PDB file of C-alpha atoms in Angstrom:
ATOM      1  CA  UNK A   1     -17.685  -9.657  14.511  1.00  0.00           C
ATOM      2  CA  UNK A   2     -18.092  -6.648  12.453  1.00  0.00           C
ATOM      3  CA  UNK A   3     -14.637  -4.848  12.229  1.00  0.00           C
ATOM      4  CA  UNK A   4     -14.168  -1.298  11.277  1.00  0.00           C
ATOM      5  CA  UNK A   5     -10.867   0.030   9.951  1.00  0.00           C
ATOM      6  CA  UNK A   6     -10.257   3.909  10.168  1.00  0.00           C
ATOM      7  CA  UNK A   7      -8.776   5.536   7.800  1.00  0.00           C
ATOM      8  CA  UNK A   8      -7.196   9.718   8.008  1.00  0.00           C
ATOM      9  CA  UNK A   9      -5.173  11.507   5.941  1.00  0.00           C
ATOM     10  CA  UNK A  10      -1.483  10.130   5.950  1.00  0.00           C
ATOM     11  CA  UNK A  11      -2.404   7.148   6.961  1.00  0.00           C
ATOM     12  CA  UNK A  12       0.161   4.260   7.168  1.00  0.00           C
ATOM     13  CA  UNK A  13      -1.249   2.134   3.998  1.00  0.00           C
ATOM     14  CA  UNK A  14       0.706  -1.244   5.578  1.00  0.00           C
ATOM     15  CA  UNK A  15      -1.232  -0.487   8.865  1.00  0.00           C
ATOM     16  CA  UNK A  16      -4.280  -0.584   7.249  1.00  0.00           C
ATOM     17  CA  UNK A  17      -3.570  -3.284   4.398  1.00  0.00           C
ATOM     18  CA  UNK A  18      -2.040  -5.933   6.703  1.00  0.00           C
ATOM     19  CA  UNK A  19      -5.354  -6.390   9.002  1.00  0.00           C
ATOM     20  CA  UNK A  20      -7.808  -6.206   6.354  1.00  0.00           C
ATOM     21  CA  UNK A  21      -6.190  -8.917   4.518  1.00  0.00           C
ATOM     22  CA  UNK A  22      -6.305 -11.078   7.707  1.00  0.00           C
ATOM     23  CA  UNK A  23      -9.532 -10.047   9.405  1.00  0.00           C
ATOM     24  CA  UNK A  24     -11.029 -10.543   5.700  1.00  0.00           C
ATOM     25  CA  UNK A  25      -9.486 -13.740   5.059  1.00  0.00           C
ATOM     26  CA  UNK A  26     -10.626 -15.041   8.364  1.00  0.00           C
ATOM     27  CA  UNK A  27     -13.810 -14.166   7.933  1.00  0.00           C
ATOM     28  CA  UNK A  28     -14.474 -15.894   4.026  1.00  0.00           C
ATOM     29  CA  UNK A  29     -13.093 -19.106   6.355  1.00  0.00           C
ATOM     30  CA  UNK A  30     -15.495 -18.493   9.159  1.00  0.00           C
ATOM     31  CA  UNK A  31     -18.487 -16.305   8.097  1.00  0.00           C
ATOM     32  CA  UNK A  32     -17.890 -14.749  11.526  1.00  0.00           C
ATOM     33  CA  UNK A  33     -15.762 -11.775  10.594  1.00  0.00           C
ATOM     34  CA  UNK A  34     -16.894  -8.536   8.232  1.00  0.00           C
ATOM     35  CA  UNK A  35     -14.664  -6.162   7.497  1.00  0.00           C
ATOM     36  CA  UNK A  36     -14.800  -2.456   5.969  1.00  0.00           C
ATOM     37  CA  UNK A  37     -12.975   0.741   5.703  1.00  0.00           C
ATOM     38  CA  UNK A  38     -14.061   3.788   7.332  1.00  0.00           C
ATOM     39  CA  UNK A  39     -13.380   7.507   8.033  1.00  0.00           C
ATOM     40  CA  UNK A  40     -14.489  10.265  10.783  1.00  0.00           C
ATOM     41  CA  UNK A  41     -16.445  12.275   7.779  1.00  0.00           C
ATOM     42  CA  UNK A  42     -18.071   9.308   5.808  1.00  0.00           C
ATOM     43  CA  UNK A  43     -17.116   7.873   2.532  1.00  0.00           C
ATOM     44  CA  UNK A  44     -14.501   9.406   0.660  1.00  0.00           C
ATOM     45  CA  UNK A  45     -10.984   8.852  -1.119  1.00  0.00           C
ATOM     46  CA  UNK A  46      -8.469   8.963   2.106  1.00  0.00           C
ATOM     47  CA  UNK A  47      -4.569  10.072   0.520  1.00  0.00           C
ATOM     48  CA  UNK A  48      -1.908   8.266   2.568  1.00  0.00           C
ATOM     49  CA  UNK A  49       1.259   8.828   3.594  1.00  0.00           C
ATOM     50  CA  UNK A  50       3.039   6.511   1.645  1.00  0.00           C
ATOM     51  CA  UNK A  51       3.882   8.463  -1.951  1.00  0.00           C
ATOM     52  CA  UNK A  52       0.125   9.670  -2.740  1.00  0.00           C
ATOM     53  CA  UNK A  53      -1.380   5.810  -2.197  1.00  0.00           C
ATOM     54  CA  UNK A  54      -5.412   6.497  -1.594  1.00  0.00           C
ATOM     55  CA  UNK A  55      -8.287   4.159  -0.575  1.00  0.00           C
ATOM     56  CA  UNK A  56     -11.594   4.087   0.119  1.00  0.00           C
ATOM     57  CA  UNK A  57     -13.527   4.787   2.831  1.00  0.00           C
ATOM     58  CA  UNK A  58     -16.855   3.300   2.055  1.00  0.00           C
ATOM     59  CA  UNK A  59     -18.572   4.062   5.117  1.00  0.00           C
ATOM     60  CA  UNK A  60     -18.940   6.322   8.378  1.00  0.00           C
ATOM     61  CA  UNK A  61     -17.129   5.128  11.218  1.00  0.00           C
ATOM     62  CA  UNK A  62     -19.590   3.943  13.700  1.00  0.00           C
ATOM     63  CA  UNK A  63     -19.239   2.683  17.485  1.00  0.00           C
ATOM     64  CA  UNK A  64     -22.528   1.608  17.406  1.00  0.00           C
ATOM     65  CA  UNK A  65     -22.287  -0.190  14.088  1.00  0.00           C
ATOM     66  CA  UNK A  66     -18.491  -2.107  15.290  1.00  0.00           C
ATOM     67  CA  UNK A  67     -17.278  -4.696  17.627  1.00  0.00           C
ATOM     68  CA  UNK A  68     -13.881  -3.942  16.644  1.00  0.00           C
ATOM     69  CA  UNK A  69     -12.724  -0.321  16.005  1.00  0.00           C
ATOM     70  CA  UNK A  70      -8.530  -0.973  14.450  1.00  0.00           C
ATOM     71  CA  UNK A  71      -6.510   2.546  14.109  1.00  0.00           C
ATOM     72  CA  UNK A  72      -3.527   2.753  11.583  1.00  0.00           C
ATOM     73  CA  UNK A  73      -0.658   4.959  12.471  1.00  0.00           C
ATOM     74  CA  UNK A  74       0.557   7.350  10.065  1.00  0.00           C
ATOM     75  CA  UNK A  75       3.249   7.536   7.369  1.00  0.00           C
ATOM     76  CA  UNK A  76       5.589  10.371   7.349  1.00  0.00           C
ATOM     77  CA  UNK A  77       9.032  11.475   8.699  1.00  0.00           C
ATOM     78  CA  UNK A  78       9.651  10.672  12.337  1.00  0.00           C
ATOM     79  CA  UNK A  79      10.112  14.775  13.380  1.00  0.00           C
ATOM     80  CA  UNK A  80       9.883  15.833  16.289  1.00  0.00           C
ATOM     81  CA  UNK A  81       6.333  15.871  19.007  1.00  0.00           C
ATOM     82  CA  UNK A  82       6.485  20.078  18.519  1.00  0.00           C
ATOM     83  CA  UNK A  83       6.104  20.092  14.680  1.00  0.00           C
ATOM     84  CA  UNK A  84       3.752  22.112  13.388  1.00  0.00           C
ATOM     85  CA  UNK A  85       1.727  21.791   9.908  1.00  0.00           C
ATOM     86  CA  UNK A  86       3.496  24.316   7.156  1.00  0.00           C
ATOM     87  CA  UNK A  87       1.556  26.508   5.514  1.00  0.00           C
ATOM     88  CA  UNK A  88       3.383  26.059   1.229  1.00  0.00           C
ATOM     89  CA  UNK A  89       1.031  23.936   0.340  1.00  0.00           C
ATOM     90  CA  UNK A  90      -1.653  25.290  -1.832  1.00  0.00           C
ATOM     91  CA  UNK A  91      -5.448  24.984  -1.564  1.00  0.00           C
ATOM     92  CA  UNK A  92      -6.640  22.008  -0.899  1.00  0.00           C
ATOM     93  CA  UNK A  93      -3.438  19.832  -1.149  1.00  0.00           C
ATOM     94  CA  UNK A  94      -1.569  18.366   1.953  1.00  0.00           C
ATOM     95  CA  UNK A  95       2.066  19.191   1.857  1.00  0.00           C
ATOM     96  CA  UNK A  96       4.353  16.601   1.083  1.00  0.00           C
ATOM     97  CA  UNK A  97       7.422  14.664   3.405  1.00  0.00           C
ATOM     98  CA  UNK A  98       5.333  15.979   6.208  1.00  0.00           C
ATOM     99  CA  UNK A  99       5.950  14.121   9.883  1.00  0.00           C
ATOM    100  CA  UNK A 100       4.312  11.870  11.706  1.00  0.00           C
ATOM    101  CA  UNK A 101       3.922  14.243  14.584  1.00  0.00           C
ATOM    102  CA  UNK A 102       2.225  16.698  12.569  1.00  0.00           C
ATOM    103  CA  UNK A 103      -0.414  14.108  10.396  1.00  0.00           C
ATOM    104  CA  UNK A 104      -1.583  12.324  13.782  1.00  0.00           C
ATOM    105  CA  UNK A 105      -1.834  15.959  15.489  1.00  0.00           C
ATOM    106  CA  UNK A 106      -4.101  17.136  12.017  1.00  0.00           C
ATOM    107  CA  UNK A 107      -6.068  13.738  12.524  1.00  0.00           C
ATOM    108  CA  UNK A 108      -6.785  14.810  16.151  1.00  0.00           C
ATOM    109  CA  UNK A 109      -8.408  17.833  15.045  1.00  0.00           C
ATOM    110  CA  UNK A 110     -11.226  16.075  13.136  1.00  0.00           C
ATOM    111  CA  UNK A 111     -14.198  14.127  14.571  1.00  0.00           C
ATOM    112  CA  UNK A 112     -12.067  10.974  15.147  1.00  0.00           C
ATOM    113  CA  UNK A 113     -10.842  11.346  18.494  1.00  0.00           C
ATOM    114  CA  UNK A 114     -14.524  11.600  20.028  1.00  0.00           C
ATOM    115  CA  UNK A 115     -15.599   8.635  17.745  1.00  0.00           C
ATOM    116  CA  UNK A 116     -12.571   6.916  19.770  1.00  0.00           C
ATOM    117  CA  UNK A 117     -13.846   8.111  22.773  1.00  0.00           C
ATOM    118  CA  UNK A 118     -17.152   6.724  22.246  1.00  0.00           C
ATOM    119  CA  UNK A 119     -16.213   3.634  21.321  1.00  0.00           C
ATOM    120  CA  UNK A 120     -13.716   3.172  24.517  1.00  0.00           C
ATOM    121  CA  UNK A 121     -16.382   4.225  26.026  1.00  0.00           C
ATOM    122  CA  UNK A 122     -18.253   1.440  25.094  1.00  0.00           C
ATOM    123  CA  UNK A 123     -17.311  -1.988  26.584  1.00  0.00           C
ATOM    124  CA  UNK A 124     -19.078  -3.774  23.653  1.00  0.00           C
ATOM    125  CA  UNK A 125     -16.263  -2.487  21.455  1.00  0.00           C
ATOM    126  CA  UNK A 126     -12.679  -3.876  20.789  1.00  0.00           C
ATOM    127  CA  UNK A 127     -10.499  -0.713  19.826  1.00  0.00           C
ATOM    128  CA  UNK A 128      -6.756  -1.887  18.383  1.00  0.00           C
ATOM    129  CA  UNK A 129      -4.205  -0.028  17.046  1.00  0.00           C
ATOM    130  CA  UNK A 130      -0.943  -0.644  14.829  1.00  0.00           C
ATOM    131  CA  UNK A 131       1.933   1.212  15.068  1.00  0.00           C
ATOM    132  CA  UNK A 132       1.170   4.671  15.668  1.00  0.00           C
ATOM    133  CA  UNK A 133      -1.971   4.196  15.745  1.00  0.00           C
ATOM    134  CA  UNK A 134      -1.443   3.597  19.771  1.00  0.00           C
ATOM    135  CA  UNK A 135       0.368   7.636  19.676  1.00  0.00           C
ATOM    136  CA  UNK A 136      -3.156   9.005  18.290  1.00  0.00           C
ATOM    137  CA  UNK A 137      -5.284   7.414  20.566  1.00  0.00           C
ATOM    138  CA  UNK A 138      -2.569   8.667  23.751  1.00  0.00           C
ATOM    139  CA  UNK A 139      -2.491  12.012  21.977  1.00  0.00           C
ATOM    140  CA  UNK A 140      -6.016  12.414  22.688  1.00  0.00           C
ATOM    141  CA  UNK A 141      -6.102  11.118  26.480  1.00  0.00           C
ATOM    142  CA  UNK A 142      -7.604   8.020  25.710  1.00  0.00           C
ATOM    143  CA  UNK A 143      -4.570   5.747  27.253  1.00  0.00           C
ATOM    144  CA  UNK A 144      -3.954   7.904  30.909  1.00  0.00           C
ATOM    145  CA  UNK A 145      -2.312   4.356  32.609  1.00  0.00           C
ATOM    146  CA  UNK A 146      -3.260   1.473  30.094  1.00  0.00           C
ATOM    147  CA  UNK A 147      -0.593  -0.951  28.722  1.00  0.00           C
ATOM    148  CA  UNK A 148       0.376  -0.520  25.161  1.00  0.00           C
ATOM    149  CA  UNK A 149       2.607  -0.518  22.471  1.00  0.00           C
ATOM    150  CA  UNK A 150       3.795   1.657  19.276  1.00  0.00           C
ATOM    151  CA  UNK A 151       6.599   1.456  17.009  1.00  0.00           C
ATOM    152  CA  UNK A 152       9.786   1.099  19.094  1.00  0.00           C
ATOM    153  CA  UNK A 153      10.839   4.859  17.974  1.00  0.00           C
ATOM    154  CA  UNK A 154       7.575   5.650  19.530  1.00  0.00           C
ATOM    155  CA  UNK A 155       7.617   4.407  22.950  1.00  0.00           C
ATOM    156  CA  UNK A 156       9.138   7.116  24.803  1.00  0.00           C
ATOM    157  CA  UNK A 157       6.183   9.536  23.519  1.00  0.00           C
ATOM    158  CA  UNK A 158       3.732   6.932  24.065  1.00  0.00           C
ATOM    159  CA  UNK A 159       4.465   7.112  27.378  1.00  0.00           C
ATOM    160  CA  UNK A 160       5.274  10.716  28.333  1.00  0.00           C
ATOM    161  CA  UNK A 161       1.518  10.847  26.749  1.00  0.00           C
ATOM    162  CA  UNK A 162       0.494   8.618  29.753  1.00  0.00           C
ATOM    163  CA  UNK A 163       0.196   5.271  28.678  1.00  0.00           C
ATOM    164  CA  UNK A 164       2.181   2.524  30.469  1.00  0.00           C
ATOM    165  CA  UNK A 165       4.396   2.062  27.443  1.00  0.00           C
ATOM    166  CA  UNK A 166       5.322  -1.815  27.123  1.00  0.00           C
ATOM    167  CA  UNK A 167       8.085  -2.905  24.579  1.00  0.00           C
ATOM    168  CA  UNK A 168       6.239  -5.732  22.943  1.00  0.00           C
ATOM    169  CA  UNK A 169       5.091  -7.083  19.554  1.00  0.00           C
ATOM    170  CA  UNK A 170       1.145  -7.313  21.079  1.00  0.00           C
ATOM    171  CA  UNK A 171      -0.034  -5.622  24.112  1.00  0.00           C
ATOM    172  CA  UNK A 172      -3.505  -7.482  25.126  1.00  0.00           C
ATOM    173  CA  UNK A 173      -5.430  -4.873  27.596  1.00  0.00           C
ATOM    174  CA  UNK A 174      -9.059  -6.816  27.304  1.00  0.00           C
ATOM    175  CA  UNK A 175     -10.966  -3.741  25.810  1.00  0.00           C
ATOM    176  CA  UNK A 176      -7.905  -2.311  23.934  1.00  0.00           C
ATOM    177  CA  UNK A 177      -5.404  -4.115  21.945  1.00  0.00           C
ATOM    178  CA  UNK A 178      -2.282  -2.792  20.208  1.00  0.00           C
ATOM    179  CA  UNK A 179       0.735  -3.956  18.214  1.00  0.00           C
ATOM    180  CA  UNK A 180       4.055  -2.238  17.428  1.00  0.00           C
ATOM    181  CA  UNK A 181       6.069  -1.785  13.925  1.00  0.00           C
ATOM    182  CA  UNK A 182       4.011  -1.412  10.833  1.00  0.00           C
ATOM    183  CA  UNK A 183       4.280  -5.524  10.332  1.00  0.00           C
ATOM    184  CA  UNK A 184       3.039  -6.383  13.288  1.00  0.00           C
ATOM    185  CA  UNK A 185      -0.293  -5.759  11.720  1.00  0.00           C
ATOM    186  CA  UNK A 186      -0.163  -9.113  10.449  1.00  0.00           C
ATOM    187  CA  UNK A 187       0.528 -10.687  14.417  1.00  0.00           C
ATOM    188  CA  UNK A 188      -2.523  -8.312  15.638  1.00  0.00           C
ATOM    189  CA  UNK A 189      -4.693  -9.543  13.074  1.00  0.00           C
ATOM    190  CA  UNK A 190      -3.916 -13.219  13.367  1.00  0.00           C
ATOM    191  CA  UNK A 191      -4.313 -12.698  17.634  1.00  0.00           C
ATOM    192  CA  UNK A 192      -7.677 -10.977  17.075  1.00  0.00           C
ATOM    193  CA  UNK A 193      -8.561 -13.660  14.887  1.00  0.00           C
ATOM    194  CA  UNK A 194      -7.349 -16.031  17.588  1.00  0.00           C
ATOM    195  CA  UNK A 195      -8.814 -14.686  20.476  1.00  0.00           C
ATOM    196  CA  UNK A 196     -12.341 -13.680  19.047  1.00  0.00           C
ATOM    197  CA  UNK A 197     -13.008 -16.698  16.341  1.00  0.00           C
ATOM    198  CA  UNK A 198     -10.490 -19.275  17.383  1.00  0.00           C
ATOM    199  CA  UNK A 199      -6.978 -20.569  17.241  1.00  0.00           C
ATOM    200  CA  UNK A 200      -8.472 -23.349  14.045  1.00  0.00           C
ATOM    201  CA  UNK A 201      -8.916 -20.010  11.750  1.00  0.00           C
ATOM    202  CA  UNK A 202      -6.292 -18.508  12.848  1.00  0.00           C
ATOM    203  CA  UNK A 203      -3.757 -21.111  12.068  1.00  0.00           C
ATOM    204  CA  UNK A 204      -5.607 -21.393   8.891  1.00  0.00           C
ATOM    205  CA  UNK A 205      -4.738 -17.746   7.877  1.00  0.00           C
ATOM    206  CA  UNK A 206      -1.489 -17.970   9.135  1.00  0.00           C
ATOM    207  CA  UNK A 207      -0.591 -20.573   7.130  1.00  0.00           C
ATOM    208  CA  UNK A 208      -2.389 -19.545   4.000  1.00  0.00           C
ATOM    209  CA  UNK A 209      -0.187 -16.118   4.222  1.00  0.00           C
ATOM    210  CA  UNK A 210       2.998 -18.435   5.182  1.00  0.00           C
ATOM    211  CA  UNK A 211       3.464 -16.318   8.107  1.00  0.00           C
ATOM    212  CA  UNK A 212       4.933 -16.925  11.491  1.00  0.00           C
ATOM    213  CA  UNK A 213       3.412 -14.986  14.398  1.00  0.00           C
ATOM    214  CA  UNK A 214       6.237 -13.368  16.188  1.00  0.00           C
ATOM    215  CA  UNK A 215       6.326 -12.572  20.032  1.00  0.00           C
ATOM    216  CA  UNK A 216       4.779 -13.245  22.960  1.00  0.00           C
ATOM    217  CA  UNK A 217       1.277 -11.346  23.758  1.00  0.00           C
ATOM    218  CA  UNK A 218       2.085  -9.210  26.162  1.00  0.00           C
ATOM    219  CA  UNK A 219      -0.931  -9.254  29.188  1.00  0.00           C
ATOM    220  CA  UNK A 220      -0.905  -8.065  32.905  1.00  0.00           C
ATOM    221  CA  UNK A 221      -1.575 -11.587  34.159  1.00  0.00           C
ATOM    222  CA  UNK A 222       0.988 -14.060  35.939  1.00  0.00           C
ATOM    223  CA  UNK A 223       4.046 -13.234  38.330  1.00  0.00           C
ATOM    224  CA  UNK A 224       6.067 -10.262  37.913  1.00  0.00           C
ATOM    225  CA  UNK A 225       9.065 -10.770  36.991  1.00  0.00           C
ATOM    226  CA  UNK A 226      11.952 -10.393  39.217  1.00  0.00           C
ATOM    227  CA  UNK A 227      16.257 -10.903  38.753  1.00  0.00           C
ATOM    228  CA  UNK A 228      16.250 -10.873  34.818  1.00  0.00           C
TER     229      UNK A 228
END
């Protein structure tokens, strides 16, 4: 499984940081799992949104190239979905303690959301997303009626952007799988790990990162439930 994880501009680093450890460690114990980060516009240095923190993206990102396509939210002030980019910052530098709102909505006017598309598109392809990661991939009306989850400050907008917005640590949607808080990169990791090398590595990782998978994977299988 060759894993791809995108990187933009304000980028949550935790989002990013938290399934590359796993995915990477599970793959050293398997040899089944690569791992790389990636941007719309090819390698480059990628600023976050957590006090200047940059990495690398060392490649193109690549549907064709990716069985697993995993999008970071952002890190920035919560704001408001109507923010709008200022315009004090001088050439060529992003303007600082900008919101969330605004860095996804600059991230949606790049190349990524049609490399999205293509890759939802494409039932070869596994797309997950952390945090609010899920709000950039609704944002650009690639959820209309799928079952997922964002940071809890995030589900209303999640769903008034037309996903069916479920409050749980791991939404499992075959195709497209997403995860909630910033941490919970850790629990989407470990289930990916699960679900496409097996529970043996998984529970290796986990315990090797003395970590304790929270929640229960949310799926639309079994009874509804009814008088709770």
């Amino acid at each position: 499984m060759h894993v791809q994880i995108v990187l933009f501009d304000g980028f949550d680093p935790l989002d990013v940081i938290a399934p590359f450890e796993v995915l990477h460690c599970g793959g050293a114990a398997s040899g089944a799992v690569s791992v790389e980060l990636v941007s719309a516009e090819g390698p480059r240095e990628v600023v976050g949104g957590t006090g200047g923190l940059a990495l690398r993206a060392t490649a193109a990102l690549d549907p064709g190239h990716a069985d697993l396509i995993l999008v970071p939210g952002a890190s920035g002030r919560v704001g408001e979905p109507h923010e709008v980019s200022g315009n004090d910052a001088g050439a060529g530098e992003r303007p600082r303690d900008e919101s969330i709102p605004v860095l996804l909505g600059r991230a949606l006017a790049t190349g990524l959301p049609a490399l999205l598309k293509e890759a939802m598109d494409d039932p070869d392809v596994t797309v997950a997303a952390v945090c609010g990661g899920s709000l950039l991939l609704a944002m650009a009306g690639l959820l209309e009626g799928r079952p997922a989850t964002t940071h809890h400050l995030g589900l209303e907008l999640l769903g008034a952007a037309g996903a069916e917005a479920v409050n749980a640590r791991v939404v499992d949607d075959g195709g497209l799988v997403t995860s909630a808080g910033v941490t919970s990169g850790l629990d989407l990791g470990l289930y990916l790990l699960e679900r496409e090398v097996g529970p043996r590595i998984a529970h290796a990782v986990e315990e090797l990162f003395a970590h304790e998978r929270r929640g229960t994977v949310w799926r639309a299988q079994g009874p509804v439930p009814t008088g709770l």
